[in-house]
């Protein structure tokens, strides 16, 4: 089982690397054609302002998650060699409002909602035992950007890139451990630091002013934890959540941390700066997916 999960993890890391390369290459291509577009494309066939309804299916892989507060009272993470996201998936939907600024270039603003399924996190202990956790994420995002549409016979080749502006992001983390049949459930909220997205695909006309599209797209974000709430803590089939005080159930992660913040790790560290850096460090998030859309020109 351990070797199989290592194999999955290695393939997953390669996928995330390819996703990051994909976004960077896509950005370079779009920027290049924006500056040199008039020299390459005919003005005879032009695009129009349009609105697009889209649905996508994507990988959903938080590259890391901060669980350091666990070590305070019931899980000693120091006995674990590492932890990792093994696999995951998600769905999303939203609208894109696009306005033409050049015969082949549009600016777009795309509000969207994304929900991640159970991303599988595997913990490997130094004694070669394992335990598993699952992360479910929800994201409400605003995605402004620029899109290039190249007319080729009866369809358009699409290339786009932009940024990600988070409106609301949170996740639920569930874990089951054979030790005393422990079951945990945490709710996390996040602050994004930065985000980028890009894609390449095609639009095909079906009737007048109506197009079907397919887009291969990727996202790359970094974020910091805002806070965490413990919603469930069971051992041997008995709920112990009511035996914990608020100090143990609510953890704060933000730039205002100090010696009196409600966070055990923060308060137990002699070096306040070291503890603050540990709790507020950024984490990366990548996804790669396929987007299906229907667009109406006006």
Short mmCIF file of C-alpha atoms in Angstrom, two decimals, residues 13 22 73 196 207 270 298:
data_model
loop_
_atom_site.label_atom_id
_atom_site.label_comp_id
_atom_site.label_asym_id
_atom_site.label_seq_id
_atom_site.Cartn_x
_atom_site.Cartn_y
_atom_site.Cartn_z
CA UNK A 13 3.40 15.91 -8.36
CA UNK A 22 1.02 25.00 -18.84
CA UNK A 73 -3.21 17.80 22.79
CA UNK A 196 -3.37 33.00 -11.76
CA UNK A 207 -26.55 28.33 -34.75
CA UNK A 270 9.29 31.10 23.20
CA UNK A 298 -24.39 40.21 -29.15
#
